[in-house]
């Protein structure tokens, strides 16, 4: 099959739900990826942050291939050593007070599980934030603010209210009539948006005062992405429920919801999924967490992220077209005054894969193994792209 045939076949048979780039990805190694023509790219997108520990990380590849030969599927109604180890490993890196793990297959599923648990705990209203993104299943979409994703699917759940993210005055809407608050500590899809330490302090106090569950969605921000294991650690937040996913299993589909082991728990059969915690994914979780812990990956995200952010700030001082640059660890954004579509495509031509957040923001979610040299080459390409677009 030649490249054109391959593209035509995907376009013909698959639901047209993704904004496609006309590039066929063929193989990956750490922070690099190659297309079918052999062209090499520095990957600052990492499959929306999934290739957290680099493409085809040797340790994870070995764990998956060894396990594939041993046993791939083991329903939750039986026990399995890989799953038991995955629960130990997840428990090691998550907050001490959270020790009830529900394993599933995607971020949206983790959010769905959290939503169901909150609905079981309280019939009161749920609060979510303006600008938020929590997934596209009916439940997670009901918690998502971004209107373009929702407009064809109304009515969604009617017990979700939205308050403006980062606005302390609106926190008074969290009352004894609120059951839970869903929160992304840093809003990724919305363009890497931040709120202040003071805001989060007040949010936590308000939840505590009214006995409201605080659900923190760290699907994008978690596992070292922001230079700490969890983004909520930067702000001293104490989640009642944590949702994680993306890079947890080194590229295998995964999600997990972690809650307190208390009276608010699912009972037998209330919430299950066929593939959750299967041995193959569990082996990848184990290899990923072991790699993350043994190789100073989180520290590297903080260090490389700071160098990257400093470089972006320098670019901003040189190019008028850049409105803002921001980020924490290796979760970064460059907001332009103009649509970034051309920058995105010129980036591809120059061997740089980036991600967009809306029409004017470039987002960077590279593997956390990104080195200083790779940061500098990305900055060099961004410099060239901005220089070229100035001349046009
Ligand atoms: C913060 C957040 N929550 C939930 C999701 C949904 O995860 P998934 O696409 O794996 O269902 C995402 C995905 O980008 C996300 O960034």
GROMACS .gro file of N, CA and C and ligand atoms in nm, residues 106-108 111 133-135 184 189 217 219-220 246, ligand 1:
model
   55
  106UNK      N    1  -0.924   0.470   2.973
  106UNK     CA    2  -0.905   0.603   2.915
  106UNK      C    3  -0.930   0.709   3.022
  107UNK      N    4  -0.891   0.830   2.989
  107UNK     CA    5  -0.912   0.940   3.082
  107UNK      C    6  -1.060   0.965   3.106
  108UNK      N    7  -1.137   0.967   2.998
  108UNK     CA    8  -1.281   0.994   3.012
  108UNK      C    9  -1.347   0.890   3.103
  111UNK      N   10  -1.284   0.978   3.458
  111UNK     CA   11  -1.373   1.088   3.498
  111UNK      C   12  -1.515   1.036   3.520
  133UNK      N   13  -1.180   2.086   3.045
  133UNK     CA   14  -1.195   1.972   2.954
  133UNK      C   15  -1.179   1.844   3.036
  134UNK      N   16  -1.281   1.758   3.032
  134UNK     CA   17  -1.273   1.634   3.110
  134UNK      C   18  -1.302   1.510   3.025
  135UNK      N   19  -1.321   1.527   2.893
  135UNK     CA   20  -1.347   1.411   2.809
  135UNK      C   21  -1.477   1.428   2.732
  184UNK      N   22  -0.945   2.086   3.686
  184UNK     CA   23  -0.812   2.068   3.628
  184UNK      C   24  -0.727   2.177   3.692
  189UNK      N   25  -0.645   2.174   2.756
  189UNK     CA   26  -0.713   2.196   2.628
  189UNK      C   27  -0.746   2.344   2.608
  217UNK      N   28  -0.865   1.640   3.831
  217UNK     CA   29  -0.839   1.570   3.705
  217UNK      C   30  -0.695   1.599   3.664
  219UNK      N   31  -0.528   1.409   3.445
  219UNK     CA   32  -0.505   1.323   3.328
  219UNK      C   33  -0.396   1.383   3.239
  220UNK      N   34  -0.396   1.514   3.225
  220UNK     CA   35  -0.293   1.580   3.143
  220UNK      C   36  -0.176   1.631   3.227
  246UNK      N   37  -0.351   0.902   3.035
  246UNK     CA   38  -0.244   0.935   2.936
  246UNK      C   39  -0.121   0.846   2.949
  393LIG     C1   40  -0.771   1.698   3.162
  393LIG     C2   41  -0.824   1.586   3.080
  393LIG     N1   42  -0.927   1.514   3.125
  393LIG     C3   43  -0.980   1.412   3.054
  393LIG     C4   44  -0.930   1.379   2.929
  393LIG     C5   45  -0.991   1.268   2.849
  393LIG     O1   46  -0.901   1.163   2.835
  393LIG     P1   47  -0.919   1.056   2.715
  393LIG     O2   48  -0.900   1.129   2.587
  393LIG     O3   49  -0.813   0.952   2.744
  393LIG     O4   50  -1.056   1.000   2.730
  393LIG     C6   51  -0.822   1.454   2.877
  393LIG     C7   52  -0.768   1.425   2.743
  393LIG     O5   53  -0.702   1.503   2.681
  393LIG     C8   54  -0.769   1.560   2.954
  393LIG     O6   55  -0.668   1.635   2.908
   0.00000   0.00000   0.00000
